[in-house]
Short mmCIF file of C-alpha atoms in Angstrom, two decimals:
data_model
loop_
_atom_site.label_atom_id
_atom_site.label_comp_id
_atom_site.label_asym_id
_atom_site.label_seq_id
_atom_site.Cartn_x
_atom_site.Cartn_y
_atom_site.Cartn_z
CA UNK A 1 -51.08 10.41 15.88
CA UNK A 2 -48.41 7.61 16.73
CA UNK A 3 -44.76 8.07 16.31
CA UNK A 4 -42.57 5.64 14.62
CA UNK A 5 -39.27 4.54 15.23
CA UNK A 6 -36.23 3.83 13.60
CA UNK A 7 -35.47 -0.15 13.44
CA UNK A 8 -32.39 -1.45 13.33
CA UNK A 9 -31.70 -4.31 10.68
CA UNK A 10 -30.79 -7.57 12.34
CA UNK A 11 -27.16 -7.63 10.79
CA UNK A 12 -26.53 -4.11 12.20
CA UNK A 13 -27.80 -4.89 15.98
CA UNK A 14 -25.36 -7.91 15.83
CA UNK A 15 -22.40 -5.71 15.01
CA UNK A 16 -23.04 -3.12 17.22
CA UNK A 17 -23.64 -5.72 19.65
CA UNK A 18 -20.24 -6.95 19.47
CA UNK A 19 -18.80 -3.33 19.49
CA UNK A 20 -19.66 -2.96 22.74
CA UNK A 21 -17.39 -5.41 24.03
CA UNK A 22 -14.86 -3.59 22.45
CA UNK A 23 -15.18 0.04 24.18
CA UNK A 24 -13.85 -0.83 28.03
CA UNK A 25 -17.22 0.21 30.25
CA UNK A 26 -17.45 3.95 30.65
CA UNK A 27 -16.56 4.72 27.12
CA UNK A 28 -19.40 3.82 25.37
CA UNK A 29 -20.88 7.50 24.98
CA UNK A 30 -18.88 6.63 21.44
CA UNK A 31 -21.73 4.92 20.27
CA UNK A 32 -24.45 6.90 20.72
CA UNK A 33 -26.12 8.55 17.60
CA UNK A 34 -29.40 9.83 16.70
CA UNK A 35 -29.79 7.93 13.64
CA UNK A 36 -28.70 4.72 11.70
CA UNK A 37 -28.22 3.96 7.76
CA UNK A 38 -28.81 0.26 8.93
CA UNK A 39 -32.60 1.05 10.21
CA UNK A 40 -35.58 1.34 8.67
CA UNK A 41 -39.44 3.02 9.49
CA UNK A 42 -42.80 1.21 8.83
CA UNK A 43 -44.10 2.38 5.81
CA UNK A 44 -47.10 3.41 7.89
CA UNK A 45 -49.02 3.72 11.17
CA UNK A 46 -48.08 7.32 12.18
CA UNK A 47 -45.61 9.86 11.60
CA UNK A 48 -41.56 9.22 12.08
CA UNK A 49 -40.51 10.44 15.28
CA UNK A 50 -37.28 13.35 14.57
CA UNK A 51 -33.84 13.23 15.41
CA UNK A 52 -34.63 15.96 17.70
CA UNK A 53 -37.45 14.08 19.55
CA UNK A 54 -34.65 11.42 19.99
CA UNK A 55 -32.33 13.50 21.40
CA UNK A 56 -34.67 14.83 23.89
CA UNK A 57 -35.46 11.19 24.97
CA UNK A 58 -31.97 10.64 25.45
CA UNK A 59 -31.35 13.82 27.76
CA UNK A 60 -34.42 13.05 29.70
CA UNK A 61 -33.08 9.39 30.31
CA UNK A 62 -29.82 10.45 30.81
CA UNK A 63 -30.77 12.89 33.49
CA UNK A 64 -32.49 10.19 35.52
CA UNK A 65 -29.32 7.98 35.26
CA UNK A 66 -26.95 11.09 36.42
CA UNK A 67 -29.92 11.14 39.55
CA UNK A 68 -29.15 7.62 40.22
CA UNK A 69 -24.94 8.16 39.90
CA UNK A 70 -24.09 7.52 36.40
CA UNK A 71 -21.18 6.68 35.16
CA UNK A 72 -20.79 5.47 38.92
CA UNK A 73 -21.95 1.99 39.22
CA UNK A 74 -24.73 1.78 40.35
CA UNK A 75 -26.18 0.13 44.10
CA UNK A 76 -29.28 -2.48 43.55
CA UNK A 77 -31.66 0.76 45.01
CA UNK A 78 -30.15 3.02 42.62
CA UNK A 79 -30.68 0.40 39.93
CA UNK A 80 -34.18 0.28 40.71
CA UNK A 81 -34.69 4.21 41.02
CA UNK A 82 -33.75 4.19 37.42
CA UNK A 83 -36.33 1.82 36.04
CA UNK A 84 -39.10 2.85 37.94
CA UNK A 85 -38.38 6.69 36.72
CA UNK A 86 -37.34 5.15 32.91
CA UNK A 87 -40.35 3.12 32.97
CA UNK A 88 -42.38 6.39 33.65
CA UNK A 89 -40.51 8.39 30.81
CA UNK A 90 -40.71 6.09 28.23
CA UNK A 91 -44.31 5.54 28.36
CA UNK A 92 -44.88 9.49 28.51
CA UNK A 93 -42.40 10.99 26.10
CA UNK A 94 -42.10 8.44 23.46
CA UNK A 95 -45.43 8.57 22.19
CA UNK A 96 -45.31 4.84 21.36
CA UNK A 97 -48.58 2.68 20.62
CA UNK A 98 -48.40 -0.85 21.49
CA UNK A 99 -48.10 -1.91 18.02
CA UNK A 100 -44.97 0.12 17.64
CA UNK A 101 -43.72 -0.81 21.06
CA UNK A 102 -43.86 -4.53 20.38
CA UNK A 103 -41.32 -4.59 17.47
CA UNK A 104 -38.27 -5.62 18.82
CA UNK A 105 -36.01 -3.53 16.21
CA UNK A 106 -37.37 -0.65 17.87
CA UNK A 107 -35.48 -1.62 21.33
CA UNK A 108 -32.29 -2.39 19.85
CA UNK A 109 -32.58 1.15 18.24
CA UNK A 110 -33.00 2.39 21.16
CA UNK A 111 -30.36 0.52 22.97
CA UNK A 112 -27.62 0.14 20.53
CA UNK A 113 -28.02 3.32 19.06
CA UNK A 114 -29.43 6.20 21.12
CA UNK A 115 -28.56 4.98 24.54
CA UNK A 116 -25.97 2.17 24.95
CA UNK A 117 -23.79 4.09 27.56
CA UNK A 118 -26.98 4.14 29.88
CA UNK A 119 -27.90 0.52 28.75
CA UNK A 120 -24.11 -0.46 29.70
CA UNK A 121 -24.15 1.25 32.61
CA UNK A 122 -27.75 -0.63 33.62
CA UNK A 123 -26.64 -4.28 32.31
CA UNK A 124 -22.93 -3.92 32.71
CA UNK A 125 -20.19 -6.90 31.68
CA UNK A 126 -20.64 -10.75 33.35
CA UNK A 127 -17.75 -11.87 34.29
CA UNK A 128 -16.44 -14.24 31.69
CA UNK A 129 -20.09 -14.24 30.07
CA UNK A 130 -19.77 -10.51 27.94
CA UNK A 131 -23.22 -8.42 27.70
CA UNK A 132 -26.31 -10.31 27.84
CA UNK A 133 -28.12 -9.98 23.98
CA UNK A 134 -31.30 -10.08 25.78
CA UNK A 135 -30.95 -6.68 27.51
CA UNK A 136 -29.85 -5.17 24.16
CA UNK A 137 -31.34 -6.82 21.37
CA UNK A 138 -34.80 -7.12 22.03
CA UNK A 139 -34.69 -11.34 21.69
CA UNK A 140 -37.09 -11.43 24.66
CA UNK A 141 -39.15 -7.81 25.70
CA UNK A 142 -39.77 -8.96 29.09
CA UNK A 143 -35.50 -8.70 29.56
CA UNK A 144 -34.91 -5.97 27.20
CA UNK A 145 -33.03 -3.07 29.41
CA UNK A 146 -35.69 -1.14 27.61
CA UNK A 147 -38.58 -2.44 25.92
CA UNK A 148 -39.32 -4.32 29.43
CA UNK A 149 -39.74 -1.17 31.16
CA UNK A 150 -42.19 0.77 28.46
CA UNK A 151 -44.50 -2.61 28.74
CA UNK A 152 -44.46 -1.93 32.50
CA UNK A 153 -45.46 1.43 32.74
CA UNK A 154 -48.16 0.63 29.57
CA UNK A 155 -49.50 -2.12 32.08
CA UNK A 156 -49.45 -0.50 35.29
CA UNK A 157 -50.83 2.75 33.68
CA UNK A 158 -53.79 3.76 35.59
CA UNK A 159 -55.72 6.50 34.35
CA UNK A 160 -58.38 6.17 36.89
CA UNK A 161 -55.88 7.12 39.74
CA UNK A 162 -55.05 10.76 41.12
CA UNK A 163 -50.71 9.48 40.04
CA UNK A 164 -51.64 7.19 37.29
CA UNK A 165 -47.63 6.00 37.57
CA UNK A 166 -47.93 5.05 41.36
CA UNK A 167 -48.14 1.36 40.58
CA UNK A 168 -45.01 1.49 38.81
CA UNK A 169 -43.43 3.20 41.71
CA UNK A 170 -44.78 -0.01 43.58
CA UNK A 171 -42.43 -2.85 42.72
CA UNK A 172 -38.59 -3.61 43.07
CA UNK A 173 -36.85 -5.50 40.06
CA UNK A 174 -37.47 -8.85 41.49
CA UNK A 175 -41.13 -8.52 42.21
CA UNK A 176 -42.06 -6.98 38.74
CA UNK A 177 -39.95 -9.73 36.95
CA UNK A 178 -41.80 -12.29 38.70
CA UNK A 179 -45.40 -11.19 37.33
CA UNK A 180 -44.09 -9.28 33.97
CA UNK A 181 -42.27 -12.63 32.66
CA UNK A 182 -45.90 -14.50 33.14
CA UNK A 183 -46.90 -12.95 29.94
CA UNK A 184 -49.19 -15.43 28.43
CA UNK A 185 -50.82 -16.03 31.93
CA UNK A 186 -50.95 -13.46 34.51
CA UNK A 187 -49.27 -10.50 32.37
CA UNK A 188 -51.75 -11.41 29.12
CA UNK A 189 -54.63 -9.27 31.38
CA UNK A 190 -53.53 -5.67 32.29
CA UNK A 191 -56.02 -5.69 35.15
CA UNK A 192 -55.08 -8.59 36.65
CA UNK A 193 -51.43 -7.40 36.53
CA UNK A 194 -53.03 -4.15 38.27
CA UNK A 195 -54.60 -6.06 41.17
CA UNK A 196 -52.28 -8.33 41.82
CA UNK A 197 -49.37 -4.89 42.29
CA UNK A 198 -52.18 -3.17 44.34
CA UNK A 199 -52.59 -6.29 46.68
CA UNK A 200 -49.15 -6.46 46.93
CA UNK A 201 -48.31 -2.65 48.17
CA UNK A 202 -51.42 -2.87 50.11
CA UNK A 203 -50.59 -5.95 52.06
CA UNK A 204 -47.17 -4.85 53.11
CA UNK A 205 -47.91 -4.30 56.68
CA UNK A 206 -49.09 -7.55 56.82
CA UNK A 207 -45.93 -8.94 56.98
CA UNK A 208 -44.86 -11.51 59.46
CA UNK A 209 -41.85 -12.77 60.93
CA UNK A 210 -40.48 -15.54 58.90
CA UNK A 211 -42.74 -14.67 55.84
CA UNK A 212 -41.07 -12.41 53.43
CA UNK A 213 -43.11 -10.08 50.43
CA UNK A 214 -41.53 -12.32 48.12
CA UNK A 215 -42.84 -15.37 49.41
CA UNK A 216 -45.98 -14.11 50.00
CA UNK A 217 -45.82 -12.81 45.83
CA UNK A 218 -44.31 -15.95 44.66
CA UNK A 219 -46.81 -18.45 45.83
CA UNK A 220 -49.94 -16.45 45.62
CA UNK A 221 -48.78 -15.91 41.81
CA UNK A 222 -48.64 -20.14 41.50
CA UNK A 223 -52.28 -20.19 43.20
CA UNK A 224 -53.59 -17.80 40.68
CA UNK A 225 -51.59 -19.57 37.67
CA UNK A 226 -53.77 -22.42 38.77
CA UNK A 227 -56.76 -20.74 39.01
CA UNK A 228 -56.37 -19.18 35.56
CA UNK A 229 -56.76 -22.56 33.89
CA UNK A 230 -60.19 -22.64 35.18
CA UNK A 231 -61.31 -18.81 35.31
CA UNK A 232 -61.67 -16.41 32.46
CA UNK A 233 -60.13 -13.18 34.18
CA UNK A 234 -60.64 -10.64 30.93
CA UNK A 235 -64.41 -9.93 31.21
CA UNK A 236 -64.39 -9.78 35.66
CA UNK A 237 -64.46 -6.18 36.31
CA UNK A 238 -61.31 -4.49 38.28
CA UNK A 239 -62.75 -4.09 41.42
CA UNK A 240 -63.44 -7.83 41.57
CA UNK A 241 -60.36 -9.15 40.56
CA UNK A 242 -59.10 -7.12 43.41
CA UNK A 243 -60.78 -9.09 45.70
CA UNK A 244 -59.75 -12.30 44.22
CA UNK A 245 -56.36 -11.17 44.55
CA UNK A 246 -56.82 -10.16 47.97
CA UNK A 247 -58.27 -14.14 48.68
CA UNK A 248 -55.79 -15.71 47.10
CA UNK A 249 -53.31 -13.76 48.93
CA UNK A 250 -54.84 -15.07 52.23
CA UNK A 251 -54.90 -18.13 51.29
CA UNK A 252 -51.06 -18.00 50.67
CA UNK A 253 -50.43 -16.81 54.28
CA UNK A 254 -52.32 -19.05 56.03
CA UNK A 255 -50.71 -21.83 53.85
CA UNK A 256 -47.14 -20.12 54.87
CA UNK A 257 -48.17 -19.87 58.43
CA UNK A 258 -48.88 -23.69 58.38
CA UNK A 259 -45.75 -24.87 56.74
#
């Protein structure tokens, strides 16, 4: 059965939003509750996950964050330790089905609520600019602190493999924000999303001098962007979009090599 979880009303996210600008960072363990008056369930769909189930999620999170050297800010690799192990626990413990997942209440439950020290600590203050509503509020999934990292590991997932989570393991920040943000393109087809991660780790030693992994990512994702207007990618099985990700990909090099 699917868990549900709370969802915060829109008028309570925006207040708690603007509470955290008033704890100075480091403080905000004040926030952090199990439950909210201002949230609601789905009247149905599954069974409402318990304030005990919450607070399990919370010490499992929190314990990857104290790995990584919270309340110590954190170093970019640190930073990315803690979303590739988040992304892993989130998927795992919460129980969530897509449906729930993609409610954007949900996240800023989850951020505001049960975990906005860690989300602080994650997204911490811009100078001059405050706390970004995306990474709290859920306005956008791809750039919730949260929510973004659940849809990962849900995409990546790979049953088939002997570590169904190594994919996840796979990319940095920057590389999974480059295919994860091309949701109505590359990111609409899980197994696309799949190949184009494996051709990436697999390709690694391929690397030249003057051609960087990012490049390499960057174009090869515009080449297949293009080649999506013309190619239906849901009904090609995995193995073949593998090699079509693998082509593409050497087309991008030689195309670097050239420039």
């Amino acid at each position: 059965m699917s868990v549900l979880y709370p969802r915060l009303l829109p008028g309570e996210a925006d207040r708690l939003f603007e509470e955290l600008h008033e704890h100075s960072p480091g403080s905000h363990t004040h926030m952090v509750s199990n439950h909210s008056p201002r949230s609601v369930f789905a009247a149905t769909g599954g069974r409402r996950v318990t304030r005990e189930e919450l607070d399990d999620l919370r010490r499992t999170i929190v314990s990857a964050a104290e790995e990584q050297g919270f309340p110590e800010p954190p170093t970019p690799a640190q930073r990315n330790a803690f979303d590739q192990r988040t992304a892993r626990i989130l998927h795992e413990q919460s129980l969530m089905v897509p449906g729930e997942a993609a409610q954007r209440p949900v996240w800023a439950f989850l951020a505001l609520v049960l975990l906005p020290d860690i989300c602080v600590w994650r997204w911490p203050l811009k100078s001059g600019r405050g706390y970004s509503a995306d990474r709290f509020k859920g306005l956008d999934l791809t750039r919730h602190s949260l929510g973004r990292l659940w849809t990962r590991a849900h995409v990546l997932y790979d049953p088939r493999s002997p570590e169904p989570y190594e994919l996840v393991d796979t990319l940095g920040e920057e590389a999974a924000d480059q295919i994860m943000t091309r949701r109505r393109s590359v990111a609409a087809t899980p197994a696309l999303v799949r190949a184009v991660v494996r051709g990436h780790r697999d390709e690694r030693a391929l690397n030249e001098v003057g051609m960087s992994e990012r490049d390499v990512l960057r174009q090869s994702l515009m080449r297949l962007l293009r080649l999506l207007a013309f190619v239906g990618v849901d009904s090609i099985p995995e193995n073949e979009l593998d090699h079509l990700v693998r082509r593409v990909r050497a087309e991008t090099r030689n195309a670097l090599r050239g420039r």
